[in-house]
Short mmCIF file of C-alpha atoms in Angstrom, two decimals:
data_model
loop_
_atom_site.label_atom_id
_atom_site.label_comp_id
_atom_site.label_asym_id
_atom_site.label_seq_id
_atom_site.Cartn_x
_atom_site.Cartn_y
_atom_site.Cartn_z
CA UNK Q 1 -7.75 -1.23 54.31
CA UNK Q 2 -8.39 0.38 50.91
CA UNK Q 3 -6.60 3.60 50.10
CA UNK Q 4 -8.52 6.74 51.01
CA UNK Q 5 -8.71 10.28 49.63
CA UNK Q 6 -7.30 13.12 51.70
CA UNK Q 7 -9.36 16.18 51.22
CA UNK Q 8 -8.95 19.80 52.56
CA UNK Q 9 -11.51 22.67 52.44
CA UNK Q 10 -10.29 23.64 48.83
CA UNK Q 11 -11.28 20.15 47.60
CA UNK Q 12 -14.99 20.40 48.63
CA UNK Q 13 -17.74 20.97 46.18
CA UNK Q 14 -18.91 24.63 46.31
CA UNK Q 15 -22.42 23.44 47.16
CA UNK Q 16 -21.42 20.97 49.93
CA UNK Q 17 -23.62 20.72 52.82
CA UNK Q 18 -23.51 19.78 56.50
CA UNK Q 19 -27.00 18.14 57.41
CA UNK Q 20 -28.05 19.04 60.89
CA UNK Q 21 -30.42 16.02 60.82
CA UNK Q 22 -27.45 13.71 61.32
CA UNK Q 23 -26.59 15.18 64.62
CA UNK Q 24 -27.31 12.53 67.09
CA UNK Q 25 -28.81 15.05 69.51
CA UNK Q 26 -31.34 16.63 66.86
CA UNK Q 27 -35.02 16.13 67.69
CA UNK Q 28 -37.92 17.97 65.89
CA UNK Q 29 -39.53 20.50 68.17
CA UNK Q 30 -42.87 18.79 68.66
CA UNK Q 31 -41.11 15.56 69.70
CA UNK Q 32 -38.67 17.34 71.84
CA UNK Q 33 -41.57 19.14 73.86
CA UNK Q 34 -43.04 15.59 74.45
CA UNK Q 35 -39.83 14.13 75.63
CA UNK Q 36 -39.47 17.09 78.10
CA UNK Q 37 -43.04 16.85 79.34
CA UNK Q 38 -43.13 13.03 79.73
CA UNK Q 39 -39.53 12.50 80.99
CA UNK Q 40 -38.52 10.34 78.07
CA UNK Q 41 -35.03 10.10 76.69
CA UNK Q 42 -33.53 9.62 73.21
CA UNK Q 43 -33.73 5.74 73.54
CA UNK Q 44 -37.49 6.07 74.22
CA UNK Q 45 -38.17 8.19 70.96
CA UNK Q 46 -35.64 6.58 68.58
CA UNK Q 47 -38.13 4.72 66.48
CA UNK Q 48 -40.40 7.88 66.00
CA UNK Q 49 -37.22 10.02 65.53
CA UNK Q 50 -35.86 7.68 62.84
CA UNK Q 51 -38.43 8.52 60.18
CA UNK Q 52 -37.68 12.28 60.42
CA UNK Q 53 -33.94 11.84 60.31
CA UNK Q 54 -34.19 9.43 57.41
CA UNK Q 55 -36.31 11.85 55.33
CA UNK Q 56 -33.99 14.67 56.00
CA UNK Q 57 -31.00 12.52 55.36
CA UNK Q 58 -32.15 11.44 52.06
CA UNK Q 59 -33.17 14.99 51.07
CA UNK Q 60 -29.69 16.11 51.74
CA UNK Q 61 -28.26 13.34 49.43
CA UNK Q 62 -30.73 14.24 46.77
CA UNK Q 63 -30.61 17.92 46.95
CA UNK Q 64 -26.94 18.39 47.37
CA UNK Q 65 -23.87 17.17 45.34
CA UNK Q 66 -21.83 16.50 48.47
CA UNK Q 67 -22.70 15.77 52.04
CA UNK Q 68 -19.99 16.29 54.72
CA UNK Q 69 -20.69 13.98 57.66
CA UNK Q 70 -19.09 14.34 61.14
CA UNK Q 71 -17.02 11.20 61.66
CA UNK Q 72 -18.92 10.28 64.92
CA UNK Q 73 -22.34 10.26 63.10
CA UNK Q 74 -21.08 7.44 60.96
CA UNK Q 75 -21.24 5.03 63.80
CA UNK Q 76 -23.32 6.78 66.42
CA UNK Q 77 -26.47 7.26 64.32
CA UNK Q 78 -28.39 4.18 63.43
CA UNK Q 79 -30.23 5.81 60.68
CA UNK Q 80 -26.79 6.22 58.90
CA UNK Q 81 -24.97 3.01 59.82
CA UNK Q 82 -28.13 0.96 59.24
CA UNK Q 83 -27.64 1.29 55.51
CA UNK Q 84 -24.32 -0.65 55.64
CA UNK Q 85 -24.80 -2.92 58.52
CA UNK Q 86 -25.91 -5.87 56.33
CA UNK Q 87 -25.10 -7.01 52.91
CA UNK Q 88 -27.38 -6.01 50.20
CA UNK Q 89 -28.17 -3.38 47.52
CA UNK Q 90 -28.30 -0.61 50.25
CA UNK Q 91 -24.71 -1.28 51.40
CA UNK Q 92 -23.34 -1.54 47.84
CA UNK Q 93 -25.00 1.82 47.07
CA UNK Q 94 -23.67 3.47 50.06
CA UNK Q 95 -20.13 2.18 49.22
CA UNK Q 96 -20.52 3.80 45.87
CA UNK Q 97 -21.48 7.07 47.38
CA UNK Q 98 -18.51 6.92 49.66
CA UNK Q 99 -16.12 6.07 46.77
CA UNK Q 100 -17.57 8.74 44.55
CA UNK Q 101 -17.10 11.53 47.14
CA UNK Q 102 -20.86 12.13 47.58
CA UNK Q 103 -20.46 11.55 51.20
CA UNK Q 104 -17.38 12.87 52.95
CA UNK Q 105 -16.18 11.86 56.37
CA UNK Q 106 -14.95 14.89 58.52
CA UNK Q 107 -11.91 14.25 60.59
CA UNK Q 108 -10.61 16.10 63.57
CA UNK Q 109 -7.13 14.86 64.89
CA UNK Q 110 -7.66 11.51 63.36
CA UNK Q 111 -5.24 10.36 60.65
CA UNK Q 112 -7.66 8.06 58.75
CA UNK Q 113 -11.08 6.83 58.48
CA UNK Q 114 -10.93 4.00 61.02
CA UNK Q 115 -8.74 5.42 63.72
CA UNK Q 116 -10.41 3.99 66.95
CA UNK Q 117 -12.63 6.39 68.82
CA UNK Q 118 -12.25 6.97 72.50
CA UNK Q 119 -15.35 5.19 73.57
CA UNK Q 120 -13.82 1.78 72.63
CA UNK Q 121 -11.30 2.27 75.52
CA UNK Q 122 -14.14 2.66 78.11
CA UNK Q 123 -16.84 0.12 77.72
CA UNK Q 124 -19.04 1.77 80.33
CA UNK Q 125 -19.75 4.58 77.81
CA UNK Q 126 -23.53 5.20 77.39
CA UNK Q 127 -24.95 3.35 74.36
CA UNK Q 128 -21.80 1.30 74.30
CA UNK Q 129 -23.37 -1.67 72.52
CA UNK Q 130 -25.15 0.55 69.85
CA UNK Q 131 -21.85 2.51 69.28
CA UNK Q 132 -19.78 -0.81 69.08
CA UNK Q 133 -22.13 -2.13 66.48
CA UNK Q 134 -22.09 0.93 64.57
CA UNK Q 135 -18.34 1.17 64.64
CA UNK Q 136 -18.05 -2.38 63.42
CA UNK Q 137 -20.27 -1.61 60.43
CA UNK Q 138 -18.32 1.37 59.67
CA UNK Q 139 -14.90 -0.19 59.83
CA UNK Q 140 -16.41 -2.90 57.48
CA UNK Q 141 -17.77 -0.62 54.87
CA UNK Q 142 -14.50 1.41 55.03
CA UNK Q 143 -12.45 -1.68 54.08
CA UNK Q 144 -14.53 -2.19 50.85
CA UNK Q 145 -14.91 1.55 49.68
CA UNK Q 146 -12.58 4.43 48.85
CA UNK Q 147 -13.44 6.82 51.71
CA UNK Q 148 -13.01 10.55 51.03
CA UNK Q 149 -11.80 11.98 54.36
CA UNK Q 150 -11.55 15.71 55.11
CA UNK Q 151 -9.01 17.51 57.47
CA UNK Q 152 -7.99 21.21 57.85
CA UNK Q 153 -4.30 19.93 57.21
CA UNK Q 154 -2.81 16.48 56.66
CA UNK Q 155 0.84 17.47 56.58
CA UNK Q 156 1.11 19.87 59.73
CA UNK Q 157 -0.53 18.48 62.92
CA UNK Q 158 -0.14 21.96 64.52
CA UNK Q 159 -1.77 23.82 61.90
CA UNK Q 160 -4.67 21.21 61.79
CA UNK Q 161 -5.08 21.71 65.66
CA UNK Q 162 -4.99 25.26 65.47
CA UNK Q 163 -7.72 25.45 62.75
CA UNK Q 164 -9.96 23.22 64.93
CA UNK Q 165 -9.26 25.38 67.90
CA UNK Q 166 -10.05 28.60 65.98
CA UNK Q 167 -12.77 27.58 63.47
CA UNK Q 168 -14.60 25.01 65.61
CA UNK Q 169 -14.14 25.17 69.36
CA UNK Q 170 -13.32 28.76 69.58
CA UNK Q 171 -16.05 29.90 67.17
CA UNK Q 172 -18.70 27.81 68.93
CA UNK Q 173 -17.89 29.29 72.30
CA UNK Q 174 -18.28 32.79 70.72
CA UNK Q 175 -21.57 31.85 69.03
CA UNK Q 176 -22.99 30.39 72.31
CA UNK Q 177 -21.71 33.35 74.35
CA UNK Q 178 -23.59 35.89 72.03
CA UNK Q 179 -27.03 34.13 71.79
CA UNK Q 180 -28.03 36.63 74.47
CA UNK Q 181 -27.72 39.36 71.91
CA UNK Q 182 -30.56 38.08 69.81
CA UNK Q 183 -33.05 40.83 69.03
CA UNK Q 184 -35.98 40.09 71.32
CA UNK Q 185 -39.02 41.03 69.21
CA UNK Q 186 -37.46 39.02 66.27
CA UNK Q 187 -36.64 36.01 68.48
CA UNK Q 188 -40.34 36.13 69.79
CA UNK Q 189 -41.50 35.69 66.21
CA UNK Q 190 -39.03 32.98 65.35
CA UNK Q 191 -39.96 30.90 68.46
CA UNK Q 192 -43.71 31.61 68.28
CA UNK Q 193 -43.90 33.21 71.72
CA UNK Q 194 -44.69 36.73 72.96
CA UNK Q 195 -42.10 39.37 73.43
CA UNK Q 196 -42.20 39.18 77.33
CA UNK Q 197 -41.36 35.28 77.02
CA UNK Q 198 -38.66 36.01 74.58
CA UNK Q 199 -37.04 38.48 77.07
CA UNK Q 200 -37.25 35.74 79.75
CA UNK Q 201 -35.54 33.37 77.36
CA UNK Q 202 -32.88 35.96 76.73
CA UNK Q 203 -32.35 36.27 80.47
CA UNK Q 204 -31.74 32.45 80.48
CA UNK Q 205 -29.24 32.96 77.75
CA UNK Q 206 -27.53 35.49 79.73
CA UNK Q 207 -26.50 32.66 82.03
CA UNK Q 208 -25.22 30.71 79.15
CA UNK Q 209 -23.19 33.82 78.29
CA UNK Q 210 -21.78 33.99 81.85
CA UNK Q 211 -20.87 30.45 81.70
CA UNK Q 212 -19.02 30.78 78.33
CA UNK Q 213 -17.20 33.85 79.69
CA UNK Q 214 -16.20 31.93 82.79
CA UNK Q 215 -14.71 29.17 80.67
CA UNK Q 216 -13.05 31.47 78.26
CA UNK Q 217 -11.34 33.32 81.30
CA UNK Q 218 -9.71 29.97 82.09
CA UNK Q 219 -8.71 29.46 78.35
CA UNK Q 220 -11.28 26.63 78.06
CA UNK Q 221 -13.94 26.15 75.50
CA UNK Q 222 -17.81 25.89 75.98
CA UNK Q 223 -18.33 22.58 74.33
CA UNK Q 224 -21.90 21.57 73.67
CA UNK Q 225 -21.68 18.93 76.32
CA UNK Q 226 -20.61 21.30 78.97
CA UNK Q 227 -23.61 23.71 78.20
CA UNK Q 228 -25.98 20.68 78.05
CA UNK Q 229 -24.85 19.53 81.56
CA UNK Q 230 -25.72 22.86 83.03
CA UNK Q 231 -28.78 24.13 81.01
CA UNK Q 232 -30.40 21.11 79.36
CA UNK Q 233 -29.85 17.64 80.65
CA UNK Q 234 -30.78 16.04 83.93
CA UNK Q 235 -28.07 16.34 86.71
CA UNK Q 236 -25.67 13.55 86.74
CA UNK Q 237 -26.64 12.05 83.38
CA UNK Q 238 -24.56 11.81 80.24
CA UNK Q 239 -25.75 14.25 77.68
CA UNK Q 240 -25.47 11.57 75.00
CA UNK Q 241 -28.61 9.88 76.61
CA UNK Q 242 -30.90 12.81 75.99
CA UNK Q 243 -32.58 13.12 79.34
CA UNK Q 244 -33.72 16.69 79.29
CA UNK Q 245 -34.55 18.35 82.53
CA UNK Q 246 -37.95 20.08 82.42
CA UNK Q 247 -37.19 21.93 85.71
CA UNK Q 248 -34.46 23.86 84.02
CA UNK Q 249 -35.75 27.14 82.65
CA UNK Q 250 -36.73 27.21 78.94
CA UNK Q 251 -34.97 23.91 78.42
CA UNK Q 252 -36.49 23.39 74.94
CA UNK Q 253 -35.67 26.68 73.52
CA UNK Q 254 -32.17 26.79 75.04
CA UNK Q 255 -31.36 23.41 73.60
CA UNK Q 256 -32.67 24.18 70.07
CA UNK Q 257 -30.64 27.33 70.13
CA UNK Q 258 -27.51 25.65 71.22
CA UNK Q 259 -28.02 22.90 68.70
CA UNK Q 260 -28.61 25.28 65.85
CA UNK Q 261 -25.46 27.40 66.79
CA UNK Q 262 -23.38 24.03 66.96
CA UNK Q 263 -24.43 22.82 63.59
CA UNK Q 264 -24.17 26.23 61.83
CA UNK Q 265 -20.86 26.58 63.42
CA UNK Q 266 -19.75 23.33 61.96
CA UNK Q 267 -20.92 24.24 58.43
CA UNK Q 268 -19.30 27.73 58.68
CA UNK Q 269 -15.97 26.31 60.11
CA UNK Q 270 -15.96 23.98 57.00
CA UNK Q 271 -16.91 26.88 54.55
CA UNK Q 272 -19.95 24.70 53.44
CA UNK Q 273 -23.74 25.22 53.59
CA UNK Q 274 -25.82 24.37 56.66
CA UNK Q 275 -28.86 22.24 55.72
CA UNK Q 276 -31.40 22.75 58.48
CA UNK Q 277 -34.40 20.22 58.69
CA UNK Q 278 -37.78 21.59 57.58
CA UNK Q 279 -39.10 20.94 61.23
CA UNK Q 280 -36.25 22.74 63.07
CA UNK Q 281 -35.24 26.25 63.86
CA UNK Q 282 -33.89 27.68 60.61
CA UNK Q 283 -30.42 29.43 60.41
CA UNK Q 284 -32.10 32.78 60.26
CA UNK Q 285 -32.88 32.56 63.84
CA UNK Q 286 -29.37 33.25 64.72
CA UNK Q 287 -29.76 36.81 63.22
CA UNK Q 288 -26.53 36.85 61.32
CA UNK Q 289 -27.12 40.36 60.16
CA UNK Q 290 -23.71 41.83 59.95
CA UNK Q 291 -22.77 42.55 56.37
CA UNK Q 292 -20.47 40.18 54.68
CA UNK Q 293 -18.41 40.33 51.46
CA UNK Q 294 -17.92 44.01 51.58
CA UNK Q 295 -15.66 43.86 48.66
CA UNK Q 296 -18.63 43.45 46.52
CA UNK Q 297 -20.93 46.40 45.55
CA UNK Q 298 -23.89 47.00 47.79
CA UNK Q 299 -27.37 46.13 46.58
CA UNK Q 300 -30.06 48.65 46.09
CA UNK Q 301 -33.86 48.34 46.77
CA UNK Q 302 -34.61 49.08 43.12
CA UNK Q 303 -32.17 46.50 41.89
CA UNK Q 304 -33.78 43.87 44.02
CA UNK Q 305 -37.26 45.05 43.31
CA UNK Q 306 -36.69 44.52 39.58
CA UNK Q 307 -35.63 40.96 40.28
CA UNK Q 308 -38.76 40.38 42.23
CA UNK Q 309 -40.93 41.88 39.65
CA UNK Q 310 -39.57 39.38 37.16
CA UNK Q 311 -41.51 36.55 38.84
CA UNK Q 312 -43.95 36.44 35.94
CA UNK Q 313 -42.80 32.93 35.19
CA UNK Q 314 -45.56 30.33 35.36
CA UNK Q 315 -46.62 29.31 38.80
CA UNK Q 316 -46.33 25.68 39.33
CA UNK Q 317 -48.99 23.08 40.26
CA UNK Q 318 -47.69 19.52 40.22
CA UNK Q 319 -48.70 16.28 41.77
CA UNK Q 320 -45.74 15.74 43.96
CA UNK Q 321 -45.15 15.27 47.59
CA UNK Q 322 -41.86 15.73 49.57
CA UNK Q 323 -42.37 12.94 52.09
CA UNK Q 324 -41.51 10.54 49.36
CA UNK Q 325 -37.86 11.10 50.42
CA UNK Q 326 -38.36 8.87 53.37
CA UNK Q 327 -39.36 5.91 51.07
CA UNK Q 328 -36.02 6.04 49.20
CA UNK Q 329 -33.43 3.38 49.70
CA UNK Q 330 -29.65 4.09 49.15
CA UNK Q 331 -29.95 2.27 45.85
CA UNK Q 332 -32.66 4.66 44.73
CA UNK Q 333 -30.49 7.63 45.83
CA UNK Q 334 -27.66 6.30 43.80
CA UNK Q 335 -29.86 5.80 40.75
CA UNK Q 336 -31.38 9.22 41.33
CA UNK Q 337 -28.03 10.93 41.39
CA UNK Q 338 -27.12 9.36 38.11
CA UNK Q 339 -30.37 10.44 36.32
CA UNK Q 340 -30.88 13.10 33.81
CA UNK Q 341 -33.24 14.73 36.12
CA UNK Q 342 -30.47 15.17 38.86
CA UNK Q 343 -27.94 16.25 36.30
CA UNK Q 344 -30.40 18.82 35.09
CA UNK Q 345 -31.05 20.20 38.49
CA UNK Q 346 -27.39 20.54 39.42
CA UNK Q 347 -26.66 22.26 36.07
CA UNK Q 348 -29.46 24.86 36.62
CA UNK Q 349 -28.51 25.40 40.39
CA UNK Q 350 -24.85 26.02 39.48
CA UNK Q 351 -25.91 28.52 36.71
CA UNK Q 352 -28.06 30.42 39.03
CA UNK Q 353 -25.64 30.65 41.82
CA UNK Q 354 -22.87 31.72 39.43
CA UNK Q 355 -25.09 34.76 38.30
CA UNK Q 356 -27.71 35.33 41.05
CA UNK Q 357 -28.56 38.94 39.99
CA UNK Q 358 -29.88 37.34 36.62
CA UNK Q 359 -32.39 35.43 38.79
CA UNK Q 360 -35.20 36.18 36.36
CA UNK Q 361 -33.40 37.48 33.30
CA UNK Q 362 -32.29 34.25 31.73
CA UNK Q 363 -34.75 31.41 31.29
CA UNK Q 364 -31.97 28.93 30.78
CA UNK Q 365 -30.00 29.85 33.81
CA UNK Q 366 -32.18 31.69 36.32
CA UNK Q 367 -34.90 30.84 38.76
CA UNK Q 368 -37.20 29.33 36.20
CA UNK Q 369 -34.69 26.91 35.20
CA UNK Q 370 -33.94 25.86 38.83
CA UNK Q 371 -37.59 25.48 39.68
CA UNK Q 372 -38.34 23.58 36.61
CA UNK Q 373 -35.40 21.28 36.93
CA UNK Q 374 -36.20 20.60 40.66
CA UNK Q 375 -39.82 19.81 39.80
CA UNK Q 376 -38.48 17.32 37.27
CA UNK Q 377 -36.24 15.83 39.88
CA UNK Q 378 -39.09 15.51 42.43
CA UNK Q 379 -41.17 13.85 39.71
CA UNK Q 380 -38.39 11.29 39.20
CA UNK Q 381 -38.24 10.90 43.04
CA UNK Q 382 -41.94 10.39 43.46
CA UNK Q 383 -41.94 7.76 40.52
CA UNK Q 384 -39.19 5.78 42.17
CA UNK Q 385 -40.84 6.01 45.77
CA UNK Q 386 -44.36 5.11 44.77
CA UNK Q 387 -43.26 2.20 42.32
CA UNK Q 388 -42.98 -0.05 45.39
CA UNK Q 389 -46.35 0.75 46.76
CA UNK Q 390 -48.21 -2.45 47.59
CA UNK Q 391 -51.20 -3.26 45.29
CA UNK Q 392 -54.49 -2.23 47.03
CA UNK Q 393 -52.81 0.30 49.32
CA UNK Q 394 -54.15 3.75 48.52
CA UNK Q 395 -51.60 6.34 47.79
CA UNK Q 396 -51.49 9.48 49.87
CA UNK Q 397 -53.17 12.48 48.19
CA UNK Q 398 -50.56 14.32 46.35
CA UNK Q 399 -49.91 18.04 47.05
CA UNK Q 400 -49.19 20.88 44.77
CA UNK Q 401 -46.14 23.09 45.05
CA UNK Q 402 -45.68 26.69 45.33
CA UNK Q 403 -42.51 28.81 44.39
CA UNK Q 404 -41.29 30.81 47.22
CA UNK Q 405 -38.93 33.84 47.29
CA UNK Q 406 -37.92 35.14 50.67
CA UNK Q 407 -35.94 38.42 51.26
CA UNK Q 408 -34.43 39.00 54.67
CA UNK Q 409 -32.62 42.09 56.07
CA UNK Q 410 -31.77 42.53 59.78
CA UNK Q 411 -34.91 41.06 61.18
CA UNK Q 412 -37.42 42.24 58.49
CA UNK Q 413 -38.59 39.54 55.89
CA UNK Q 414 -40.66 39.74 52.74
CA UNK Q 415 -41.91 36.68 51.10
CA UNK Q 416 -43.61 36.05 47.82
CA UNK Q 417 -45.37 32.69 47.31
CA UNK Q 418 -46.55 31.88 43.76
CA UNK Q 419 -48.95 29.13 42.71
CA UNK Q 420 -51.54 28.41 40.00
CA UNK Q 421 -54.11 30.53 41.98
CA UNK Q 422 -51.94 33.64 41.93
CA UNK Q 423 -49.41 35.32 44.19
CA UNK Q 424 -49.41 36.11 47.80
CA UNK Q 425 -46.96 38.42 49.71
CA UNK Q 426 -46.20 38.22 53.43
CA UNK Q 427 -44.16 40.62 55.55
CA UNK Q 428 -42.79 39.87 59.04
CA UNK Q 429 -40.84 41.74 61.52
CA UNK Q 430 -38.83 45.04 61.41
CA UNK Q 431 -35.40 46.07 60.77
CA UNK Q 432 -33.57 46.01 64.19
CA UNK Q 433 -32.56 49.27 65.60
CA UNK Q 434 -28.79 48.95 65.19
CA UNK Q 435 -29.18 48.47 61.57
CA UNK Q 436 -31.56 51.28 60.72
CA UNK Q 437 -28.80 53.74 59.60
CA UNK Q 438 -25.97 51.10 59.56
CA UNK Q 439 -24.92 48.62 56.85
CA UNK Q 440 -26.72 45.27 57.02
CA UNK Q 441 -26.71 41.75 55.40
CA UNK Q 442 -29.36 40.95 52.85
CA UNK Q 443 -30.27 37.33 52.05
CA UNK Q 444 -32.47 36.08 49.11
CA UNK Q 445 -33.66 32.54 49.13
CA UNK Q 446 -35.40 30.54 46.31
CA UNK Q 447 -37.45 27.50 47.32
CA UNK Q 448 -40.59 25.43 47.01
CA UNK Q 449 -43.25 24.77 49.41
CA UNK Q 450 -46.04 22.27 49.45
CA UNK Q 451 -49.28 24.14 49.10
CA UNK Q 452 -50.90 22.22 52.01
CA UNK Q 453 -47.90 22.74 54.30
CA UNK Q 454 -48.99 24.61 57.45
CA UNK Q 455 -47.14 27.90 57.85
CA UNK Q 456 -44.94 28.08 60.74
CA UNK Q 457 -44.67 31.19 62.90
CA UNK Q 458 -41.02 30.82 63.55
CA UNK Q 459 -39.70 32.20 60.33
CA UNK Q 460 -41.40 32.83 57.04
CA UNK Q 461 -39.53 30.23 55.09
CA UNK Q 462 -39.54 27.54 57.97
CA UNK Q 463 -42.14 25.46 55.92
CA UNK Q 464 -40.05 25.41 52.80
CA UNK Q 465 -39.49 22.04 51.57
CA UNK Q 466 -36.37 23.07 49.79
CA UNK Q 467 -34.47 26.41 49.93
CA UNK Q 468 -31.42 27.75 48.27
CA UNK Q 469 -29.64 30.84 49.21
CA UNK Q 470 -28.96 32.67 45.90
CA UNK Q 471 -28.01 36.20 47.03
CA UNK Q 472 -25.92 36.96 50.05
CA UNK Q 473 -25.19 40.56 49.96
CA UNK Q 474 -25.17 43.88 51.81
CA UNK Q 475 -26.73 47.30 51.81
CA UNK Q 476 -25.35 50.62 53.20
CA UNK Q 477 -28.41 51.12 55.33
CA UNK Q 478 -30.90 48.45 56.46
CA UNK Q 479 -33.70 50.90 57.41
CA UNK Q 480 -33.57 52.86 54.16
CA UNK Q 481 -33.18 49.74 52.00
CA UNK Q 482 -36.24 48.18 53.70
CA UNK Q 483 -38.50 51.26 53.22
CA UNK Q 484 -37.37 51.61 49.60
CA UNK Q 485 -38.00 47.94 48.88
CA UNK Q 486 -41.51 47.90 50.45
CA UNK Q 487 -42.47 51.09 48.34
CA UNK Q 488 -40.89 49.75 45.20
CA UNK Q 489 -43.14 46.62 45.46
CA UNK Q 490 -46.30 48.42 46.68
CA UNK Q 491 -48.04 47.68 43.49
CA UNK Q 492 -47.41 43.90 43.55
CA UNK Q 493 -50.68 41.82 43.70
CA UNK Q 494 -51.40 40.81 47.26
CA UNK Q 495 -48.77 43.19 48.62
CA UNK Q 496 -49.96 44.58 52.09
CA UNK Q 497 -50.43 48.39 52.30
CA UNK Q 498 -46.86 49.96 52.24
CA UNK Q 499 -47.93 53.02 54.36
CA UNK Q 500 -49.22 50.73 57.06
CA UNK Q 501 -46.14 48.59 57.03
CA UNK Q 502 -43.78 51.57 57.20
CA UNK Q 503 -45.82 53.22 59.97
CA UNK Q 504 -45.39 50.07 62.20
CA UNK Q 505 -43.23 50.45 65.21
CA UNK Q 506 -41.07 47.81 66.89
CA UNK Q 507 -40.18 48.01 70.58
CA UNK Q 508 -36.54 48.24 69.62
CA UNK Q 509 -37.20 51.43 67.49
CA UNK Q 510 -38.64 53.48 70.11
CA UNK Q 511 -36.86 56.11 72.16
CA UNK Q 512 -33.48 57.18 71.27
CA UNK Q 513 -33.87 56.00 67.67
CA UNK Q 514 -37.22 57.50 66.88
CA UNK Q 515 -35.67 60.29 64.81
CA UNK Q 516 -33.48 57.88 63.02
CA UNK Q 517 -36.53 55.66 62.08
CA UNK Q 518 -38.45 58.55 60.85
CA UNK Q 519 -35.52 59.77 58.75
CA UNK Q 520 -34.88 56.35 57.40
CA UNK Q 521 -38.67 56.08 56.32
CA UNK Q 522 -38.95 59.63 54.76
#
């Protein structure tokens, strides 16, 4: 085969992503609910699922300079290998994406891109025919392209195995084991259920915790397949078939949380970004509220308020719609990634991420530049996608776009949405009790939302069509920071009444922490 590049974590692009949509177990929540109710499996819904996966896959390739793909997804996901099964422009374009390093193959113990997988040795494996077809397509394209492969270590097998054990297998066991610790009222809002239901889901997650602890006590790992077999899939079925057992308590919620933990864990273990689908639980559901990067100075409410007050740049209203991603071919993606619009967006995004505290201070490097560049990119995307529309077929009504900024701190979130009609402000949740007087993580995300998009209850930014984390900082006291931020922004147009917000009480802030809450808000 052709020579291939051997990459380690240091070689990845700073904005590389792991796309959850390529996980062959990912199913949008609505479709998943129908599968569980009707007793259908993944084979039954594959045509309906393909459109969602395709749109998200293309979005990852358009929005990100580099997409890291789990080795198995290259041959077990038809949406992926369908682009290089047959000769044609799509196959040629995908080969170019591989050769340029835009698509990176993640390896575990394998030494190269075409080391045979285990399923080839047992032809009775589920979906064997499909897997064999996908594997044949992958080995063929790998012969033609210069594949970029990623491993933790190429020279030291023991070091590589230790990193896999520590960063992936061990870390996922710990993530799954601590799902029970999710703050109940916040989880209720994220899942769109009442608090009592959230607490019952947490009780089921306690069973997951117990199973993880049992495995850890035997020095074994809680793989996703093991957790699926006990808590998600029908008895005696292979998890790969996706036959979800509706008689198992809260099977949908448990599956979605396990899947989110699995994919975020993969991205974290590779020191990349997790790109979650628009129609899936967002990473914020995992409540990663512990402060990080303590070497940097703590943010202040006044500092962040000044950034948010700088949102006086023009609100946008364009004739664009994001579902055009699903219409793009691999050739379109290749052409788009070599357009002036794509280069302009990448340049603007790099500038913003390099100096996020200057989000609104510099029109050439801040949020206005990123938003403008992304709209230019979407315009080019729309032009390409609609150029192939058949004559006489009416185009779908285009949708306007709103700029969205979301601030999150330990369960509390504030969102500013700006469009041509003005600005609206939404506030959700409350700072969780453990972080009222303790240091907490603060995240600020910038994104765009289709104006007509229905707002989800799960998280404030769940309906964002695209979102970029631009600030990942920390504060000395989550409660004090939140109360100061709300008061600092009290005079923003559309801001809910600050005193009413601060007077609210969360179930987790009662009892022993009542005085701490009062002190934090005074």
